[in-house]
Each structure stands twice: as structure tokens, then as C-alpha cells.
Amino acid sequence: MSTHDHYHPPGLQHQFEDMKQQEESVSIGMWAFLVQEIMFFGGLFTAYLVFRSRYPMAFAAGSNHLDAFWGGLNTLVLIVSSLTMALTVYYAQKGNRNMQVILIIATMFFGAVFLGVKAIEYSDKFNHGLVPVAGLNHKSKAEEPAAKEEGKTAAGEKHEPNPRGEFQWTGENYEASVKIITEAHEKKYLTKYEEVGYYSNGELDQNKVRDKVRIFYWIYFVMTGLHALHMIVGLGLMTWLLIMAWRGTYSADYYSPVEISGLYWHFVDIVWIFLFPLLYLLGRHFMHGGGH
Amino acid sequence: MQSTSWVPLFPDQASTFAWQVDYFYFYLILVSVSFAIPIVVAIFFFAIKYREKEKFETPEEIHGSMVLETTWSIIPFVISMTIFLGGAYLYFQQYRPPADTMEIYVVGKQWMWKFQHGTGQREINELHVPAGRNIKLMMTTEDVLHDVFIPAFRTKADVVPGRYTTLWFNATTPGKYHLYCAEYCGLNHSGMGGWVYVMPQNEFDDWLAGGGSNQTPVELGKDLFTNKLGCASCHAGGQNQRGAKLEGLFGTDVKLTTGQVVKADEEYIRNSILNPSGQIVEGYQPIMPTFKGQVTEEQLVGLVAYIKSLGSPNAATSTTAAPTTNAAAPSANTKPAATPAAPASNQPAPKKK
Amino acid sequence: MTYITNGFTLKSWLLTKDHKRIALMYLIAVSVFFLLGGLYAAAIRLELLTPQSDLLESGSYNKVFTQHGVIMVFFFLIPAIPAVLGNFFLPIMIGAKDLALPRINLLSWYIYMIGGSLTLYALMQGGVDTGWTFYTPYSTTFSNGYVMAVGLGVFINGFSSILTGLNFIVTVHTMRAPGMTWFRLPLFVWANYATALVMILGTPVVAITILLLALERVGHIGIFDPSIGGDPILYQHLFWFYSHPAVYIMILPSMGVISELISNFSRKKIFGYEFIAFSSIAIAVFGFLVWGHHMFVSGQSMYAGMVFSFLTMVVAVPSAIKMFNWTATLYKGSVSYDTPMLYALGFMGLFLIGGLTGLFLGSMGLNVHLTDTYFIVAHFHYVMVGGTVMGYLGGIHYWWSKMTGKLYSEFWGKISAMLVFVGFNLTFFPQFILGYQGMPRRYAAYPEELQVLNIFSSAGASVLGLGLTLPVMYLTHSLIWGKKAPANPWMLPGLEWRIPSPPPTENFESTPVVTWEAYEFGEENGLDLDEARKRDLATV
Amino acid sequence: MAEHHDIEHTEAHKEHIGLPGYFAVFGVLVVGTILTYFVATIDLDSILFPGANTLVALLIAFTKMTCVILFFMHVYWQSKMIWLSAVAGFFWMAIMFAYTMQDYLTRVTGTFNP
Ligand code: HEA
Ligand code: HEA
Ligand code: CUA
Ligand SMILES: [Cu+2]
């Protein structure tokens, strides 16, 4: 075996014998890390599964208020960024510095667009009082008698008065969920948990429905929030990659950091591939197809 | 405490499950011992017989044996299956109530148990049940998880907020048995217990009919206060008490959160028990539960008498209530005269028997 | 130049990427936590001397046992063997210069320290009183302890565990020396590999669970709170999905140590090598399928309980296989009674009792009576203290000369091993009886008729405490006054015994080529026995 | 050292489906996204069977995921070890789902929420 003072290729760490060993190690390490990530999100998916199987109608109602346009757009954006990332690796393998730099910038751009869209969606939830944590919503004053006469707030838009920024499930939103739930109730589609979960003394109970919908929003925020956090970390990774690629560090012989970062980026993409249908789409047909 | 158990250091056996669980326990001990003894003997025997005789000597090599490996995988597996099946059988018995049961409602609350019989009788931290009847507890809790645990019956079940869980048993032997809360529930978890009284059916019927007690009101009040109603869990003193200090309360002026000052007379104490949130003492949280509907008039009298006996400012040690306060009590209470019944301070706690 | 003399500045330690230095840093940190956890244990036992809650009123008692549990489990037992002994010896045993990802290794130590400090900070601020299981809704809504801070500490600490596991997996896959095939790996390596699998697959789940708990506590949204539509039992599922496998994170490395000790101190190839190796993997895998046995009385479905109980029985079998193979290894061996071996024999006895009582608990009908009583407390101390701590101490003694280059006093070593064994049994055996009599756990006050056994238990704890304090003293003593250790004091074949004590920074002068099986005491192992005998005689 | 390592370390490491291949995968992903959106607006539950919408949505998501993993993440050309870890992660998550749901789906007593 080689002695210690043999030729060290750039980027070879001291504990390894050669580049191959290092690359293998890094790649297995990254995959082990991804397994870890899967289990991390897995806990949330379990929570989703449990609550959706209990309160499907409340989830449908909550889901219907999410804007599938933005969600779909974001899915496309992420897919494009996944493509540019895959191409980055491709060109790194080819040792093409310029393409690498361009594609990393493109990937970062799309990542940023994704986060921008998320921000738009979040602020929409904020304005509509759909953030499930009390106090974190848009606080609109209880309507002044004068404003009440007009029926409009200053912004010209109808706002539910929400002085303490609580979670709101009122107005049209609530009406829509009433429609779905009553219909499902009549057709006996409600689970036994829903029968007691939405009704008090045989009447649909607004507070109870709100609580279940809030659980949906809570899961929505935690899942998409953690996903966004991963995107932010990914952007940091990309910045570092950009600098290194700019300096021309990567060549056909040494590109494993690019590959590894790529794995991470694709993983984050995969999570979204599942979040999109689970959060935005399931239950949509109740709205369009008019119930069962 | 009388012991119905025939093994030393063993809990009482007072339900139909008890002997089943015990026999199964003995079976497991038997299994354990019959595995442990050979293993331990073998370890000792080998370790001594084959101890190192010459420094660093290298004994002969022994290769593994497939036969042995298979044997000692299969035998434990088979035995463990008997353990599983036996356990599952017992469990299904314990967790599936039979059809003809007498239902009792149980509500857990930090840190007391409230029971309500089908006949409307309510109890706190005590449960009276007839022997030889299938009894089903329908249980829930107002706050956190608790767990009804009656060792003598070899059964327990968690009490979960927001839903009902059930527990059933058939008590065989009259007597008085521990009732514990076995799921950690916060500060006074270890105090959240009481007693289960198993009585023959006829005595139970008497009890249901309200079999009178021959305690004095102060004794009765003290018993209610420390045991039956669990007042002591908040009012017992000590640094962590959440309830107001009651010693020396009677006859003083109490400042409420509203800023009002009221006199602590019988009326006030009575209202504090029946409608606690109506008058919150300054510096305390409105957490005291109402006892309306849970205490009879007679018990109320006892409680008031007991709290009075805890001492008033102008009767430092002797607790005979000052005549002034007595006179100043335009109580709706029917028996004000019962109050200074006995110098409660040297009254030993009614021993639980 | 040894790894210890390679730089004396604080910086050379705090920024080191040497797995051996990181292991020592872990050793110190872990010991401090163990001491602290032990102090809490002492407080528990003192309070339980009398039936009333007099020494500590129940509020403080609740904090004391919670903090005892949290510290012992998350900050002592889980990192103890992997992060100290595994970190130090896993690379050496497979003939590598270091772990595959040294920077990640250092990072894991820092994460551990951050998580630990946060927890300590929370304890100083007032502590928590939820029990180490943080059951909801008490922890989310009712407790006014520092649940958030401690939860965050545990959350952060989880990632240190994940990184250690990740590193081990990569290292075992890619860093083995030429000739070191999978079936020549020492069993300690197999055990740590299996542990690493559990760490990677399980720990993230507890991390997310604690995050959910924290969010629930700030936001009060209702996922675990039934009053607004949640389910507290979901918390228990998620928690035990990790925390049952976590008990195997605790025991598997210790079993690895025991395999080393039993085989090496019988100077004989271990009996049924493959069976022991694969049983570790089997425990790691099947250990994930049994978590519901902690929830038999929780309100979980009976049928789910049945599946979990069945699988619990199944995972007991691989442990049984290990027990039998260890015993068979002694047969016709050449058994010596050095301190590490005494710990190993102690482990066998105590883990046996702990494991068998695990079967009592895994059987549903008995579990109903026994759960949440002192029977459980006794069970898990038998496996965690009688099992893991014994294995850990055995390992520390076994490798002490290699880690520090110094020999400790055999005399005191044997005394302390005996004291620990006796004290341990005195402390925890009475608790089985207490448990069957129905003494619930987490009780600051208990009925008077149970006092006698509790006094026994507390008395045993002081013997145990003494037994555990001795090693701290004579091991520290040996650092300064101890005799210099030879490279291979017991003439053992493992790779770690073929390098100097303490090892040089790069471990091996040149990458070793392995031509012998694990635990090869025959001619093929290339060791010169006569040479060793002479040296041994010279030192006597 | 290479002789016993778990990863076959050959030039295979650099294999990929080439530019057209990448764009083809990209195409599949885009089509999948659009498809999943439109399918979601159709009430398959009443046309086919209850749960059909969920099933279809998940099937599409799985297909997309498989494409990404195999081609963008190069698993298709990787060693068994990598295949195994990719599968293991999802398998373990499935275990968590299955064993948790076996409780929720078989509970006899007790509904939650008052
Ligand atoms: C190191 C940690 C460790 C280990 C290794 C184990 C090992 C086992 N544990 Fe334990 N356990 C804990 C730590 C551990 N446990 C802790 C901390 C708790 C409490 C948590 C809390 O609530 O705070 C707990 C609680 C606990 C419970 C829940 C009790 C309850 O809350 O109601 C159960 C129930 O099944 C259980 C079972 C088992 C079993 C079957 C094993 C098996 O793996 C044991 C296998 C070993 C053997 C069986 C012995 C050797 C075999 C033979 C000699 C052959 C004979 C064998 C047969 C016939 C099969 N344990
Ligand atoms: C690794 C795990 C571990 C260890 C080692 C111990 C060790 C001990 N434990 Fe603990 N215990 C738990 C894990 C552990 N415990 C857990 C998880 C719980 C449940 C908590 C809960 O319910 O939430 C528990 C609960 C628990 C209870 C039940 C409390 C209750 O339910 O009310 C009791 C009661 O006796 C107890 C006692 C002891 C004793 C006497 C020891 C003794 O073995 C301790 C002896 C140790 C010492 C005396 C310290 C000596 C050490 C040194 C001197 C080394 C120091 C080093 C340096 C100075 C560098 N423990
Ligand atoms: Cu109630 Cu413990
Ligand atoms: Cu377990």
C-alpha cells in the first residue's frame, strides 16, 4: 500500500488513501444523510396521515383555500431548478466551468423564485387570518361603527375583524366547508371521528370545524416551512458551490461536492413533489366535482 | 390492612383477574429461573473450570455449531410465544368488558378522582363497589393523562382527555384497597390516590342509601377535606400550595381581586366552596373547582365547621370559635350551632380503616 | 509522538480532527453528565427513604427524576459507548487512520456540547418536571417548567447522535484496511454499525417530534391537545418510534464490548461469530417494530397492542442468541479474571435479569399490572445500568491502557467491580417486588407499608455510588502515577493492540494488511507469545 | 484498497443519460405536474372508487420521484449500497406509517375530541 508521502491530488483529505475512497465515502455519507432527512420529514407525514384520515373533509376545506395556481407554479419552478442542477453536475463532469457557473446561478435563481412565491402565499394566509398561531395574523381592528355602515375597511376589501390576530375560519371559507361537510354528511361519507368532530348536538359547530381546519393549516405551515428552510440551506450551499466553481475548483477528476450538493437539492425537490398534491390538490375535486 | 394474599411481599388479591395474573407471573418467573439458573451455573462452572492456568496460554479452537445455534434460537422463540399468547389472552379479558356491567363514571383531574355512580351518588378519591359484580369504569379526564390503578385488582388503564377509556373488574373480596394514579400528571401525582372499598352487596346498598356516619361535623369536615374531597391537595400548606391559606382564615377580612373586602364568615366559606369563581382572593388564580352538587348540605356544614376549627385570629390556640363570629353569622346554613363541636387540634385524623 | 503529545495548546484540542482526541473530549463531557445524573439519583433515593415527601416536596422531586432521566438517557447513555469507545477504537479496529468524516465528527461533539449546555442552562433556570418522556398534553399545556429549553437541548443533541452514526456507517463501508473483510471485523464494530443504523433511522423522528411539541407549546394548535382536536397518543407513537430503538442504541454497543471482553479474556475465538454479528443487525431492524409495547394501557387499539407484543417477543430471541454464544465461548477457554472481565461477567448476570423481566413487560396481560410501577424502573435499570453501564465500564478498563498509556490498579479495579455488582442488585432487585406490590413510579410519597424495601434500595444505592466513585479516583490517579502501559498488556490479537499505547496520531505507521480472523489466538495471528511472556515476567 | 470496497468504482460513476435524456426526464416531470393538477379537479372518487383521487395523485408523485432519483440523482448507475439506502429510507417511513395506522384503524373504543 502507498506510504504517507505519496502524491496528494487536490481535495484529498489525509485520512483517505485515494480519491476513489474519498468519493465513495462522501457519497455514502450523503445518502445516509438523506435517509435521515426522509425520516425527519417522515414524522410530519405520519402526522399528516393520521389527521387526514380522521378529518378528510376539514382537510379538503382547508386545502381548497390554498391557491393551487401558486403551488403548481412553484412545482414547475422547482422542477426547472432540478433540471439546471442536474445539468450543473453534467457540466462539472465535463469540466466545463462556464456552464457550471451559469447553471448554478440559474438554480439559485429558481430557488429564490420558489421562496418568493412562498412568501406571497404566506402573506396571503397572514392577511386572511389563516396562520394557525394566535397573534401571528393580520390584526384588523374591530369594525368601527362608521366603517360598519360602509361594510368595508379602509383597504376596500372586506376583512373579518380580528383584533388579536387569531386564526379565522369564517365568511366564505366557512360557508364552503359547511357545504362540503353537509353534503358528505348526507351521503354518509363522514368518518365516525368527523361525526363527533364537527357537530355539537346535531348542529354543525363552527368552532369545532375551525379547530380541525386549523390542524390542516398547522401541518401546512410546518411542512412547507421546514421545506422552505431546507431551500434556504440549499441556497447557502449553492452560494458556496458558486464561489468554488467560479474559482475553477471542479474538474472531470474532482467534482464530488457538486454531485453531493445536487443530491441534496434533488431531495428537497422530491419532498415538494409530494407536498404539492398532498396539501394543495387532494380534496380539490370536492369543490369542482360537487362532492361525491 | 388485612391481607388476602397468601404470599409474603405480595399485593392483595381481590378481583377475578388477580389470581390469573399471579399464576401467569409465576409461570414467567419459572421460565426466567429455568433459563437463568443453567446460564449462571454454566458461566460459573466454565469460568472456574477453565480459568487461565498458564499466562497467555492458547486453548484449542472450537468451531461454532449449527445444531446448537438452531436449538437455542428455536426454544426461546417457542417459549416466548407461550408468553405472548398467555399475555394476550389475559389482556383481552381485561380490556373487553362483559355485557352485564354496573357502570361508574370516572373523571380524573389534577389531582383528584371524581366518581359518579349510576344512582347519582358522587365520591371523590374513594370508590365504593359491591363484591361479585362486574363493574365497568367509564373514564375521562379534564386536563392531562391520568391512570386508574388498583394493584389488588391487577388492572389499570390510562385516562385520556377528550375521549372515554374503559376499565372493568369483578371484585371478589370485601376490603379496602389502594387506588393510585399511575400516569405522571404533574405536581401532586403521588398524592392523587385514594381507596377502593369493596363491600358485600347488602352493605353496598346501605351505603348507597346514604348510610349515616356518626362523626362530629368537624371530624366529618376534616375527613372530607383531607381525603374524600381532596381539598388538601391545594390547601394543605407547604410552599407549593396553590390554594389560599385557610388556617386562621375564619373571621378575618379577605381582600378579593375585585378590590372588595369581605368578611370570612360561614356564608363566605360556603360560597367559596359552591361558587369559587364568584369571589377570588387576591393573589390567587381562579382554579378552584366548584363543588356544587358534589357535597351534601350535611357535608357542607362539616366543611365549614372544620375550616372554622382551623383557628381564627382572636383564638390563637384553642379553636373554640369566638362567640362574636358565631353571632354574626346570618347563615343560610341550617345548623350553625354545630360548629364549635370539638377542639379539632387534638383530634387525631380519623384513621382510615 | 503520540496523539496526546501532538500539540498541547487548548486550540490543538478544541479544533482537532483526530478521532482519538474527540473521543477523549467526549469522555470528559459524558462523565460530567454521568456525575450530575448520579447526583440526581442520589437525591431520588434519599427522598424515597421515607414514605412522605419530606426531603424534597413533590414539585422538586418531579424535577429531580425528570432531570435524572433526561441527562442519563440523552446525555450519558446514548453517546457513552459510541462516542467515546466507538470513536476511539472503531477506526483503529478496522485499520483506518481516522473516521471517514473527521470534521463531521468534531461537529458532532460541538453539537453535543451546545445541546448539553442548553439543557444545563435550563436546569439551572428551574428545570423541567415532565418526566423524560415529555408526555403531552402535560408537557405542552400544563407544565410550567423549562420544557422548551430542555426540548431544544435534546433536539440539538439528537443531531450529534445522527452525525456519529452517519460517520460510523461511512467508515465501516469505505475505510477498512486491506484484508479486513466484513466477517473479520471485530464484533464491537458490527455492534456499532448496527447502532449507527438505528441512530440514522430513528433519531430524526424524535427530533421532529420534539419540534412539534415545542410548536404546540408556543402556538397551542392542537395536534397533540385533545381539547382542540388533537391526539396525545400520536405523540406517544412518534416518541416511542425513536425511544424504543434508542434502548438498542444504548445496549448494542455495550453488547459489542462484551463480545470483545468475553472472547479476549477466554483467549478464544468467539462462539458463533456470524450469529452474534447478525443478531445485532436483527435487533436493530426488528427493534423498530415494537414501540407500541410502551403503550399497552395508553388507549391504543388492542389489536395494535397484540402485534407489538408479538414482535417484542421476536426481538428478544436475538438477545438470547447472544447470551448463549457468550456462555459457550467460555467453554474450554482460558478464562482470566482481570477487571474488564469481571464487568463482563457482571453484565451477563444483570442483563439476563433485565432482559427476562423485559419479557414480563412485553406480555400484555402482565404489563397491565406492571406498567408505570417500580417493576419498570427495576427492569430498565437492570438493562441500562446492569447492562450498558457495566459494559461501558468494562470497556473503559479494557482500553484504558491503550487510550492513556497508563495502567490502573487491578486491586482497586476488582474491588470496585464487586461493589458495583453487589450495590446494584441491592438497589434495584427490591424494586421488582415493590413494583409487583403496586408502587407507582414517579411518586414522591408512597404508602408506609412499602418503606422497608425502599430503605434497602436506598442503602444499595450508596454502595453502588461508592463502587462508581472508586474508578473515577483510581483511574484519575493512574493518569499521573500509573505505570506505563506496554503496547499489548494482555497479548491480544486485535489491531488496536498492535500499535503503541497511546497510539500515534495516524494510528498506523503504514496501512496494515489483515490476514487473520477476528479473535485469532492461534499461530496465524502473527504475535510473538514467548516475547510477551518474558516481558510479563519482567514486569511482575 | 479497492478490491473489497462496496462500490464498484469504475468510470460507470460518470454515466448519465446525456443532455437529451435530462430534458426527457424534465419533460416527464412537467407533464406529471400538469396531469396531477387536472386529475385533481376531476371527481374520480365517484367515477371509480372512493380514494381514487388520492391514489392517482400519489402514483403520479411516485413516478416523478422515481425519475428524479434514478436519473437526476444517478442512482440508476450506482452501487447496490446506494440503491439500498435510497429504498431503505422510504421503506422505514412506510413502516412508521403502517404501524402507526394499525392503531388508528383498529381502535374500538374511544373517539377523540369531545
Ligand atoms: C438498554 C435499554 C433497554 C433494553 C436493552 C431493553 C430490552 C427490553 N425491554 Fe425494555 N425498557 C427500557 C430499556 C431497555 N429495555 C426502558 C428505559 C424502559 C422504560 C421507559 C420509560 O417508560 O421510562 C423500558 C420499558 C420496557 C417496556 C414497557 C413497559 C411499560 O412502560 O409498560 C417493555 C414492554 O415490553 C420492555 C420490554 C423489553 C424487552 C422484551 C427487551 C428485550 O430486548 C430483552 C431481551 C433479552 C433477553 C430476553 C434476555 C436474554 C435471553 C435469554 C436468557 C433466553 C431466554 C429468552 C427467552 C425465553 C425469549 N421494556
Ligand atoms: C443511563 C441511565 C440511568 C442510570 C445510569 C441510572 C442510575 C440510577 N438511577 Fe435511574 N432512571 C433512569 C435512567 C438511569 N438511572 C431513567 C430513564 C429514569 C426514569 C425517569 C423518569 O421517570 O422520567 C430513572 C428513574 C429512576 C428512579 C425512579 C424515580 C421515580 O420514578 O420516582 C430511581 C429510583 O430509585 C432511580 C435510581 C437510580 C440510581 C440509584 C442510579 C444509580 O445507578 C446511580 C449511581 C451513580 C452515581 C452515584 C454517580 C457516580 C458517578 C461518578 C462518581 C462518576 C462521575 C465522573 C466524574 C466525576 C468525571 N432512577
Ligand atoms: Cu393523576 Cu398522576
Ligand atoms: Cu421498549
Coordinates of C-alpha atoms in Angstrom, one line a residue, chain D residues 38-81:
Chain D
F38 CA -56.0 18.3 -13.8
V39 CA -56.7 14.9 -12.4
A40 CA -57.3 16.5 -9.1
T41 CA -60.1 18.6 -10.4
I42 CA -62.0 15.6 -11.7
D43 CA -64.1 13.7 -9.2
L44 CA -62.5 10.3 -9.7
D45 CA -63.8 9.2 -6.3
S46 CA -67.4 8.9 -7.6
I47 CA -66.4 7.8 -11.1
L48 CA -64.1 5.0 -10.0
F49 CA -64.0 4.2 -6.3
P50 CA -63.5 6.3 -3.1
G51 CA -59.9 7.2 -2.7
A52 CA -59.2 7.1 -6.4
N53 CA -58.1 10.7 -6.5
T54 CA -55.7 10.2 -3.7
L55 CA -54.3 7.1 -5.3
V56 CA -53.8 8.7 -8.7
A57 CA -52.2 11.7 -7.2
L58 CA -49.8 9.6 -5.2
L59 CA -49.0 7.4 -8.1
I60 CA -48.0 10.4 -10.2
A61 CA -45.9 11.7 -7.4
F62 CA -44.2 8.4 -7.1
T63 CA -43.4 8.3 -10.7
K64 CA -42.0 11.7 -10.6
M65 CA -39.9 10.8 -7.6
T66 CA -38.6 7.7 -9.2
C67 CA -37.5 9.7 -12.2
V68 CA -35.6 12.2 -10.1
I69 CA -34.0 9.6 -8.0
L70 CA -32.9 7.3 -10.8
F71 CA -31.7 9.8 -13.3
F72 CA -31.1 13.2 -11.8
M73 CA -29.6 11.6 -8.7
H74 CA -27.8 9.0 -10.8
V75 CA -28.9 6.1 -8.6
Y76 CA -29.6 4.1 -11.7
W77 CA -25.8 3.7 -12.2
Q78 CA -24.9 3.4 -8.6
S79 CA -23.8 0.5 -6.4
K80 CA -26.2 -1.7 -4.5
M81 CA -25.4 0.1 -1.4

